[in-house]
Amino acid sequence: MSSSDTRHSCDPNLGLVHPTAEERVKIWKGTSSAWEDSIPVHAFLQESEDLATRAIENDYDGNVKDAVVHGIASVSCPEEYRRRAYDSRYFREMHKVLREWESEEGVTVGSILYSDIGSKWMSVLRWLPDPKQSQLVFPSVNGVKPTSV
């Protein structure tokens, strides 16, 4: 599908799907120009596979149990698909799905978003940081400052 016949972000037939392994690699390589100053592409691809690990949490008494933490590693897309409001649609869909998703692996206890969009924009999209938790900002090696935090 070319960028000229891409669906509009308001299209009710758009939905979330898990990419195949091949699609993930294509996505990561296609957006690498935005992050490859911080980590080589081959290292990023290996680390991305390693991130699919189990999470555990403990209660106030120190009891440990299995838990699920949803990780959204990127909200990036190729340049030709930008400025079409896909980010807003993506987060509306994610908000609905993640809130209701329970897993056989454990209870969902949170989510982690790796993004340079900035917390002000993310709050417009209803992706609010937990005030009791930390928000970390890592500057780019090339000196480009992240958007507002």
Tab-separated table of N, CA and C in Angstrom:
chain	number	residue	atom	x	y	z
A	1	MET	N	0.850	-1.175	0.000
A	1	MET	CA	0.000	0.000	0.000
A	1	MET	C	0.892	1.232	0.000
A	2	SER	N	0.682	2.135	-0.913
A	2	SER	CA	1.486	3.350	-0.961
A	2	SER	C	0.935	4.375	0.014
A	3	SER	N	1.752	5.384	0.316
A	3	SER	CA	1.307	6.394	1.275
A	3	SER	C	0.124	7.193	0.748
A	4	SER	N	-0.062	7.252	-0.577
A	4	SER	CA	-1.170	8.021	-1.137
A	4	SER	C	-2.520	7.337	-0.942
A	5	ASP	N	-2.534	6.001	-0.791
A	5	ASP	CA	-3.815	5.322	-0.590
A	5	ASP	C	-3.923	4.723	0.822
A	6	THR	N	-3.178	5.275	1.759
A	6	THR	CA	-3.230	4.829	3.143
A	6	THR	C	-4.534	5.284	3.782
A	7	ARG	N	-5.068	4.461	4.647
A	7	ARG	CA	-6.318	4.795	5.321
A	7	ARG	C	-6.142	5.988	6.252
A	8	HIS	N	-7.218	6.730	6.435
A	8	HIS	CA	-7.232	7.854	7.367
A	8	HIS	C	-7.266	7.311	8.789
A	9	SER	N	-6.720	8.055	9.726
A	9	SER	CA	-6.657	7.589	11.114
A	9	SER	C	-8.038	7.423	11.749
A	10	CYS	N	-9.069	8.033	11.189
A	10	CYS	CA	-10.429	7.884	11.732
A	10	CYS	C	-11.171	6.685	11.147
A	11	ASP	N	-10.565	5.973	10.231
A	11	ASP	CA	-11.194	4.813	9.604
A	11	ASP	C	-11.564	3.784	10.673
A	12	PRO	N	-12.842	3.429	10.799
A	12	PRO	CA	-13.253	2.474	11.833
A	12	PRO	C	-12.709	1.067	11.615
A	13	ASN	N	-12.194	0.784	10.423
A	13	ASN	CA	-11.653	-0.544	10.141
A	13	ASN	C	-10.191	-0.707	10.543
A	14	LEU	N	-9.556	0.368	11.010
A	14	LEU	CA	-8.188	0.248	11.512
A	14	LEU	C	-8.226	-0.380	12.896
A	15	GLY	N	-7.229	-1.175	13.198
A	15	GLY	CA	-7.169	-1.791	14.517
A	15	GLY	C	-5.751	-2.179	14.865
A	16	LEU	N	-5.568	-2.588	16.096
A	16	LEU	CA	-4.257	-3.018	16.568
A	16	LEU	C	-4.041	-4.487	16.259
A	17	VAL	N	-2.877	-4.804	15.770
A	17	VAL	CA	-2.473	-6.191	15.564
A	17	VAL	C	-1.017	-6.314	15.988
A	18	HIS	N	-0.647	-7.501	16.442
A	18	HIS	CA	0.748	-7.750	16.779
A	18	HIS	C	1.514	-8.020	15.493
A	19	PRO	N	2.631	-7.332	15.296
A	19	PRO	CA	3.409	-7.593	14.085
A	19	PRO	C	4.110	-8.942	14.164
A	20	THR	N	4.361	-9.508	13.013
A	20	THR	CA	5.156	-10.735	12.956
A	20	THR	C	6.608	-10.368	13.262
A	21	ALA	N	7.447	-11.372	13.465
A	21	ALA	CA	8.870	-11.122	13.719
A	21	ALA	C	9.493	-10.345	12.560
A	22	GLU	N	9.135	-10.713	11.343
A	22	GLU	CA	9.675	-10.028	10.173
A	22	GLU	C	9.192	-8.581	10.106
A	23	GLU	N	7.922	-8.350	10.439
A	23	GLU	CA	7.388	-6.985	10.432
A	23	GLU	C	8.063	-6.121	11.494
A	24	ARG	N	8.327	-6.697	12.676
A	24	ARG	CA	9.017	-5.940	13.730
A	24	ARG	C	10.388	-5.474	13.255
A	25	VAL	N	11.150	-6.370	12.658
A	25	VAL	CA	12.484	-6.003	12.172
A	25	VAL	C	12.380	-4.914	11.108
A	26	LYS	N	11.412	-5.034	10.207
A	26	LYS	CA	11.223	-4.019	9.164
A	26	LYS	C	10.883	-2.662	9.790
A	27	ILE	N	10.021	-2.656	10.795
A	27	ILE	CA	9.644	-1.413	11.480
A	27	ILE	C	10.860	-0.800	12.159
A	28	TRP	N	11.588	-1.617	12.913
A	28	TRP	CA	12.755	-1.106	13.638
A	28	TRP	C	13.808	-0.549	12.690
A	29	LYS	N	14.076	-1.274	11.621
A	29	LYS	CA	15.074	-0.787	10.664
A	29	LYS	C	14.578	0.476	9.964
A	30	GLY	N	13.284	0.547	9.692
A	30	GLY	CA	12.712	1.699	9.005
A	30	GLY	C	12.719	2.976	9.814
A	31	THR	N	12.815	2.867	11.127
A	31	THR	CA	12.840	4.057	11.980
A	31	THR	C	14.208	4.278	12.620
A	32	SER	N	15.190	3.484	12.239
A	32	SER	CA	16.495	3.525	12.907
A	32	SER	C	17.221	4.861	12.770
A	33	SER	N	16.933	5.629	11.747
A	33	SER	CA	17.628	6.915	11.598
A	33	SER	C	17.333	7.851	12.770
A	34	ALA	N	16.233	7.626	13.470
A	34	ALA	CA	15.866	8.474	14.605
A	34	ALA	C	16.581	8.092	15.896
A	35	TRP	N	17.134	6.881	15.981
A	35	TRP	CA	17.742	6.435	17.242
A	35	TRP	C	19.109	5.787	17.113
A	36	GLU	N	19.584	5.550	15.899
A	36	GLU	CA	20.823	4.789	15.749
A	36	GLU	C	22.067	5.527	16.232
A	37	ASP	N	21.943	6.817	16.578
A	37	ASP	CA	23.081	7.511	17.175
A	37	ASP	C	23.329	7.037	18.605
A	38	SER	N	22.313	6.435	19.219
A	38	SER	CA	22.420	5.975	20.600
A	38	SER	C	22.787	4.506	20.723
A	39	ILE	N	22.411	3.708	19.743
A	39	ILE	CA	22.683	2.271	19.801
A	39	ILE	C	22.760	1.732	18.376
A	40	PRO	N	23.756	0.907	18.080
A	40	PRO	CA	23.840	0.331	16.731
A	40	PRO	C	22.606	-0.527	16.420
A	41	VAL	N	22.205	-0.539	15.166
A	41	VAL	CA	20.994	-1.259	14.764
A	41	VAL	C	21.048	-2.724	15.189
A	42	HIS	N	22.171	-3.422	14.964
A	42	HIS	CA	22.246	-4.846	15.320
A	42	HIS	C	22.070	-5.051	16.826
A	43	ALA	N	22.612	-4.145	17.645
A	43	ALA	CA	22.457	-4.264	19.098
A	43	ALA	C	21.010	-3.993	19.511
A	44	PHE	N	20.376	-3.006	18.872
A	44	PHE	CA	18.979	-2.698	19.173
A	44	PHE	C	18.076	-3.882	18.851
A	45	LEU	N	18.319	-4.508	17.701
A	45	LEU	CA	17.490	-5.650	17.310
A	45	LEU	C	17.618	-6.780	18.328
A	46	GLN	N	18.827	-7.054	18.800
A	46	GLN	CA	19.021	-8.109	19.790
A	46	GLN	C	18.369	-7.738	21.121
A	47	GLU	N	18.570	-6.502	21.578
A	47	GLU	CA	17.988	-6.081	22.850
A	47	GLU	C	16.468	-6.067	22.792
A	48	SER	N	15.915	-5.709	21.650
A	48	SER	CA	14.460	-5.683	21.519
A	48	SER	C	13.869	-7.071	21.705
A	49	GLU	N	14.540	-8.087	21.205
A	49	GLU	CA	14.070	-9.460	21.409
A	49	GLU	C	14.180	-9.854	22.881
A	50	ASP	N	15.221	-9.372	23.551
A	50	ASP	CA	15.429	-9.713	24.959
A	50	ASP	C	14.425	-9.040	25.891
A	51	LEU	N	13.776	-7.966	25.434
A	51	LEU	CA	12.846	-7.239	26.297
A	51	LEU	C	11.548	-7.995	26.564
A	52	ALA	N	11.284	-9.019	25.802
A	52	ALA	CA	10.056	-9.800	25.988
A	52	ALA	C	10.272	-10.804	27.119
A	53	THR	N	10.443	-10.292	28.314
A	53	THR	CA	10.696	-11.143	29.478
A	53	THR	C	9.568	-11.008	30.482
A	54	ARG	N	9.580	-11.869	31.457
A	54	ARG	CA	8.551	-11.850	32.489
A	54	ARG	C	8.832	-10.754	33.498
A	55	ALA	N	7.777	-10.191	34.026
A	55	ALA	CA	7.893	-9.189	35.087
A	55	ALA	C	7.391	-9.799	36.385
A	56	ILE	N	7.952	-9.356	37.489
A	56	ILE	CA	7.441	-9.758	38.793
A	56	ILE	C	7.200	-8.500	39.606
A	57	GLU	N	6.346	-8.593	40.579
A	57	GLU	CA	6.115	-7.478	41.484
A	57	GLU	C	5.986	-8.040	42.881
A	58	ASN	N	6.160	-7.182	43.855
A	58	ASN	CA	5.934	-7.630	45.219
A	58	ASN	C	4.993	-6.665	45.914
A	59	ASP	N	4.259	-7.203	46.894
A	59	ASP	CA	3.358	-6.361	47.664
A	59	ASP	C	4.128	-5.744	48.830
A	60	TYR	N	3.423	-4.999	49.673
A	60	TYR	CA	4.079	-4.314	50.781
A	60	TYR	C	4.700	-5.266	51.793
A	61	ASP	N	4.236	-6.505	51.822
A	61	ASP	CA	4.801	-7.496	52.738
A	61	ASP	C	5.967	-8.258	52.122
A	62	GLY	N	6.331	-7.932	50.889
A	62	GLY	CA	7.459	-8.589	50.236
A	62	GLY	C	7.105	-9.855	49.487
A	63	ASN	N	5.819	-10.195	49.396
A	63	ASN	CA	5.400	-11.381	48.652
A	63	ASN	C	5.524	-11.104	47.154
A	64	VAL	N	6.202	-11.999	46.456
A	64	VAL	CA	6.447	-11.832	45.025
A	64	VAL	C	5.423	-12.630	44.231
A	65	LYS	N	4.923	-12.031	43.142
A	65	LYS	CA	3.989	-12.734	42.267
A	65	LYS	C	4.261	-12.330	40.824
A	66	ASP	N	3.817	-13.179	39.905
A	66	ASP	CA	3.941	-12.854	38.489
A	66	ASP	C	3.067	-11.657	38.166
A	67	ALA	N	3.532	-10.836	37.254
A	67	ALA	CA	2.762	-9.673	36.832
A	67	ALA	C	3.093	-9.377	35.376
A	68	VAL	N	2.249	-8.601	34.756
A	68	VAL	CA	2.462	-8.185	33.374
A	68	VAL	C	2.670	-6.676	33.354
A	69	VAL	N	3.719	-6.251	32.687
A	69	VAL	CA	3.958	-4.841	32.421
A	69	VAL	C	4.027	-4.712	30.906
A	70	HIS	N	3.121	-3.946	30.344
A	70	HIS	CA	3.101	-3.752	28.895
A	70	HIS	C	4.158	-2.719	28.527
A	71	GLY	N	5.008	-3.056	27.577
A	71	GLY	CA	6.036	-2.134	27.119
A	71	GLY	C	5.766	-1.680	25.702
A	72	ILE	N	5.693	-0.381	25.513
A	72	ILE	CA	5.542	0.195	24.187
A	72	ILE	C	6.888	0.829	23.875
A	73	ALA	N	7.631	0.192	22.991
A	73	ALA	CA	9.024	0.575	22.782
A	73	ALA	C	9.196	1.704	21.781
A	74	SER	N	8.192	2.001	21.006
A	74	SER	CA	8.373	3.041	20.004
A	74	SER	C	7.022	3.516	19.505
A	75	VAL	N	6.941	4.787	19.250
A	75	VAL	CA	5.738	5.360	18.659
A	75	VAL	C	6.180	6.080	17.388
A	76	SER	N	7.038	5.423	16.676
A	76	SER	CA	7.637	6.025	15.491
A	76	SER	C	7.128	5.316	14.246
A	77	CYS	N	7.072	6.050	13.165
A	77	CYS	CA	6.683	5.445	11.899
A	77	CYS	C	7.477	6.118	10.787
A	78	PRO	N	7.543	5.479	9.634
A	78	PRO	CA	8.277	6.086	8.521
A	78	PRO	C	7.736	7.479	8.187
A	79	GLU	N	8.613	8.320	7.719
A	79	GLU	CA	8.294	9.725	7.447
A	79	GLU	C	7.040	9.895	6.581
A	80	GLU	N	6.869	9.049	5.574
A	80	GLU	CA	5.736	9.232	4.655
A	80	GLU	C	4.374	8.991	5.304
A	81	TYR	N	4.343	8.398	6.506
A	81	TYR	CA	3.080	8.150	7.190
A	81	TYR	C	2.838	9.108	8.353
A	82	ARG	N	3.707	10.073	8.544
A	82	ARG	CA	3.576	11.002	9.667
A	82	ARG	C	2.593	12.125	9.347
A	83	ARG	N	2.148	12.807	10.412
A	83	ARG	CA	1.215	13.935	10.352
A	83	ARG	C	-0.149	13.527	9.793
A	84	ARG	N	-0.568	12.328	10.148
A	84	ARG	CA	-1.877	11.819	9.731
A	84	ARG	C	-2.722	11.421	10.935
A	85	ALA	N	-2.284	11.811	12.130
A	85	ALA	CA	-2.990	11.543	13.393
A	85	ALA	C	-3.004	10.069	13.776
A	86	TYR	N	-2.067	9.288	13.231
A	86	TYR	CA	-1.990	7.886	13.625
A	86	TYR	C	-1.583	7.738	15.085
A	87	ASP	N	-0.765	8.666	15.606
A	87	ASP	CA	-0.357	8.559	17.002
A	87	ASP	C	-1.557	8.680	17.933
A	88	SER	N	-2.434	9.621	17.656
A	88	SER	CA	-3.634	9.782	18.483
A	88	SER	C	-4.508	8.539	18.428
A	89	ARG	N	-4.699	8.017	17.243
A	89	ARG	CA	-5.518	6.811	17.090
A	89	ARG	C	-4.877	5.633	17.811
A	90	TYR	N	-3.566	5.487	17.651
A	90	TYR	CA	-2.828	4.396	18.287
A	90	TYR	C	-3.027	4.417	19.799
A	91	PHE	N	-2.875	5.581	20.414
A	91	PHE	CA	-2.998	5.640	21.866
A	91	PHE	C	-4.435	5.490	22.345
A	92	ARG	N	-5.404	5.942	21.570
A	92	ARG	CA	-6.806	5.682	21.945
A	92	ARG	C	-7.072	4.180	21.953
A	93	GLU	N	-6.593	3.491	20.915
A	93	GLU	CA	-6.787	2.039	20.839
A	93	GLU	C	-6.030	1.325	21.956
A	94	MET	N	-4.781	1.714	22.199
A	94	MET	CA	-3.980	1.085	23.254
A	94	MET	C	-4.621	1.291	24.619
A	95	HIS	N	-5.152	2.476	24.853
A	95	HIS	CA	-5.794	2.781	26.134
A	95	HIS	C	-6.932	1.805	26.407
A	96	LYS	N	-7.753	1.558	25.393
A	96	LYS	CA	-8.882	0.632	25.559
A	96	LYS	C	-8.406	-0.799	25.780
A	97	VAL	N	-7.474	-1.241	24.962
A	97	VAL	CA	-7.031	-2.635	24.994
A	97	VAL	C	-6.265	-2.964	26.269
A	98	LEU	N	-5.300	-2.138	26.624
A	98	LEU	CA	-4.464	-2.453	27.781
A	98	LEU	C	-5.230	-2.387	29.093
A	99	ARG	N	-6.193	-1.499	29.187
A	99	ARG	CA	-6.979	-1.379	30.416
A	99	ARG	C	-7.771	-2.665	30.692
A	100	GLU	N	-8.200	-3.333	29.649
A	100	GLU	CA	-9.049	-4.519	29.812
A	100	GLU	C	-8.291	-5.838	29.737
A	101	TRP	N	-7.027	-5.814	29.362
A	101	TRP	CA	-6.292	-7.041	29.087
A	101	TRP	C	-5.773	-7.696	30.361
A	102	GLU	N	-6.206	-8.882	30.607
A	102	GLU	CA	-5.640	-9.713	31.664
A	102	GLU	C	-4.921	-10.853	30.970
A	103	SER	N	-3.887	-11.340	31.574
A	103	SER	CA	-3.060	-12.348	30.940
A	103	SER	C	-2.976	-13.593	31.795
A	104	GLU	N	-2.744	-14.718	31.146
A	104	GLU	CA	-2.501	-15.954	31.873
A	104	GLU	C	-1.209	-15.860	32.675
A	105	GLU	N	-0.341	-14.949	32.302
A	105	GLU	CA	0.954	-14.799	32.970
A	105	GLU	C	0.855	-14.035	34.282
A	106	GLY	N	-0.222	-13.327	34.513
A	106	GLY	CA	-0.361	-12.555	35.744
A	106	GLY	C	-1.220	-11.333	35.532
A	107	VAL	N	-1.391	-10.587	36.590
A	107	VAL	CA	-2.201	-9.378	36.566
A	107	VAL	C	-1.396	-8.249	35.926
A	108	THR	N	-2.059	-7.422	35.136
A	108	THR	CA	-1.396	-6.267	34.551
A	108	THR	C	-1.226	-5.208	35.629
A	109	VAL	N	0.029	-4.796	35.857
A	109	VAL	CA	0.307	-3.823	36.911
A	109	VAL	C	0.765	-2.476	36.368
A	110	GLY	N	0.990	-2.390	35.076
A	110	GLY	CA	1.414	-1.108	34.541
A	110	GLY	C	1.873	-1.203	33.107
A	111	SER	N	2.398	-0.099	32.640
A	111	SER	CA	2.932	-0.034	31.289
A	111	SER	C	4.158	0.870	31.294
A	112	ILE	N	5.005	0.639	30.325
A	112	ILE	CA	6.201	1.455	30.154
A	112	ILE	C	6.181	1.970	28.722
A	113	LEU	N	6.347	3.252	28.577
A	113	LEU	CA	6.379	3.866	27.257
A	113	LEU	C	7.760	4.459	27.025
A	114	TYR	N	8.409	4.003	25.971
A	114	TYR	CA	9.695	4.559	25.566
A	114	TYR	C	9.415	5.481	24.388
A	115	SER	N	9.499	6.788	24.620
A	115	SER	CA	9.124	7.727	23.574
A	115	SER	C	9.811	9.066	23.785
A	116	ASP	N	10.006	9.790	22.711
A	116	ASP	CA	10.539	11.145	22.819
A	116	ASP	C	9.457	12.188	22.527
A	117	ILE	N	8.209	11.774	22.545
A	117	ILE	CA	7.111	12.686	22.231
A	117	ILE	C	6.944	13.743	23.321
A	118	GLY	N	7.131	13.377	24.577
A	118	GLY	CA	6.991	14.323	25.681
A	118	GLY	C	5.710	14.096	26.453
A	119	SER	N	5.775	14.305	27.765
A	119	SER	CA	4.636	13.987	28.626
A	119	SER	C	3.442	14.908	28.406
A	120	LYS	N	3.671	16.154	27.981
A	120	LYS	CA	2.530	17.051	27.744
A	120	LYS	C	1.659	16.519	26.608
A	121	TRP	N	2.293	16.138	25.504
A	121	TRP	CA	1.533	15.588	24.379
A	121	TRP	C	0.911	14.259	24.763
A	122	MET	N	1.655	13.443	25.504
A	122	MET	CA	1.124	12.148	25.907
A	122	MET	C	-0.110	12.319	26.789
A	123	SER	N	-0.140	13.341	27.638
A	123	SER	CA	-1.311	13.556	28.491
A	123	SER	C	-2.530	13.958	27.664
A	124	VAL	N	-2.321	14.664	26.553
A	124	VAL	CA	-3.425	14.983	25.639
A	124	VAL	C	-4.024	13.690	25.093
A	125	LEU	N	-3.159	12.685	24.894
A	125	LEU	CA	-3.596	11.391	24.371
A	125	LEU	C	-4.072	10.448	25.481
A	126	ARG	N	-4.190	10.957	26.715
A	126	ARG	CA	-4.670	10.205	27.886
A	126	ARG	C	-3.679	9.128	28.331
A	127	TRP	N	-2.406	9.325	28.060
A	127	TRP	CA	-1.370	8.408	28.525
A	127	TRP	C	-0.625	9.162	29.618
A	128	LEU	N	-1.116	9.037	30.842
A	128	LEU	CA	-0.629	9.855	31.945
A	128	LEU	C	0.419	9.123	32.770
A	129	PRO	N	1.535	9.799	33.082
A	129	PRO	CA	2.520	9.170	33.955
A	129	PRO	C	1.984	9.084	35.377
A	130	ASP	N	2.348	8.028	36.067
A	130	ASP	CA	1.971	7.869	37.463
A	130	ASP	C	2.840	8.817	38.281
A	131	PRO	N	2.236	9.753	39.024
A	131	PRO	CA	3.040	10.725	39.768
A	131	PRO	C	3.931	10.084	40.833
A	132	LYS	N	3.630	8.848	41.230
A	132	LYS	CA	4.451	8.159	42.226
A	132	LYS	C	5.652	7.475	41.587
A	133	GLN	N	5.714	7.443	40.273
A	133	GLN	CA	6.781	6.744	39.572
A	133	GLN	C	7.724	7.741	38.909
A	134	SER	N	8.809	7.239	38.416
A	134	SER	CA	9.822	8.088	37.789
A	134	SER	C	9.597	8.205	36.291
A	135	GLN	N	9.992	9.330	35.774
A	135	GLN	CA	10.039	9.515	34.335
A	135	GLN	C	11.480	9.864	34.012
A	136	LEU	N	12.108	9.075	33.177
A	136	LEU	CA	13.514	9.262	32.848
A	136	LEU	C	13.653	9.815	31.445
A	137	VAL	N	14.537	10.764	31.276
A	137	VAL	CA	14.807	11.339	29.970
A	137	VAL	C	16.289	11.171	29.695
A	138	PHE	N	16.611	10.494	28.603
A	138	PHE	CA	17.993	10.285	28.206
A	138	PHE	C	18.278	11.133	26.978
A	139	PRO	N	19.234	12.063	27.076
A	139	PRO	CA	19.538	12.903	25.916
A	139	PRO	C	20.199	12.096	24.802
A	140	SER	N	19.998	12.549	23.607
A	140	SER	CA	20.597	11.918	22.438
A	140	SER	C	22.090	12.218	22.398
A	141	VAL	N	22.859	11.293	21.871
A	141	VAL	CA	24.304	11.479	21.749
A	141	VAL	C	24.626	12.657	20.838
A	142	ASN	N	23.787	12.881	19.829
A	142	ASN	CA	24.086	13.952	18.867
A	142	ASN	C	23.684	15.337	19.371
A	143	GLY	N	23.246	15.433	20.617
A	143	GLY	CA	22.945	16.722	21.217
A	143	GLY	C	21.532	17.212	21.010
A	144	VAL	N	20.708	16.476	20.288
A	144	VAL	CA	19.322	16.877	20.095
A	144	VAL	C	18.581	16.672	21.405
A	145	LYS	N	17.930	17.716	21.880
A	145	LYS	CA	17.224	17.615	23.147
A	145	LYS	C	15.845	17.015	22.925
A	146	PRO	N	15.380	16.174	23.883
A	146	PRO	CA	14.036	15.615	23.754
A	146	PRO	C	12.993	16.710	23.888
A	147	THR	N	11.788	16.420	23.417
A	147	THR	CA	10.699	17.377	23.551
A	147	THR	C	10.366	17.553	25.014
A	148	SER	N	9.496	18.486	25.335
A	148	SER	CA	9.191	18.821	26.728
A	148	SER	C	8.803	17.600	27.535
A	149	VAL	N	9.221	17.604	28.764
A	149	VAL	CA	8.968	16.472	29.658
A	149	VAL	C	7.983	16.884	30.709
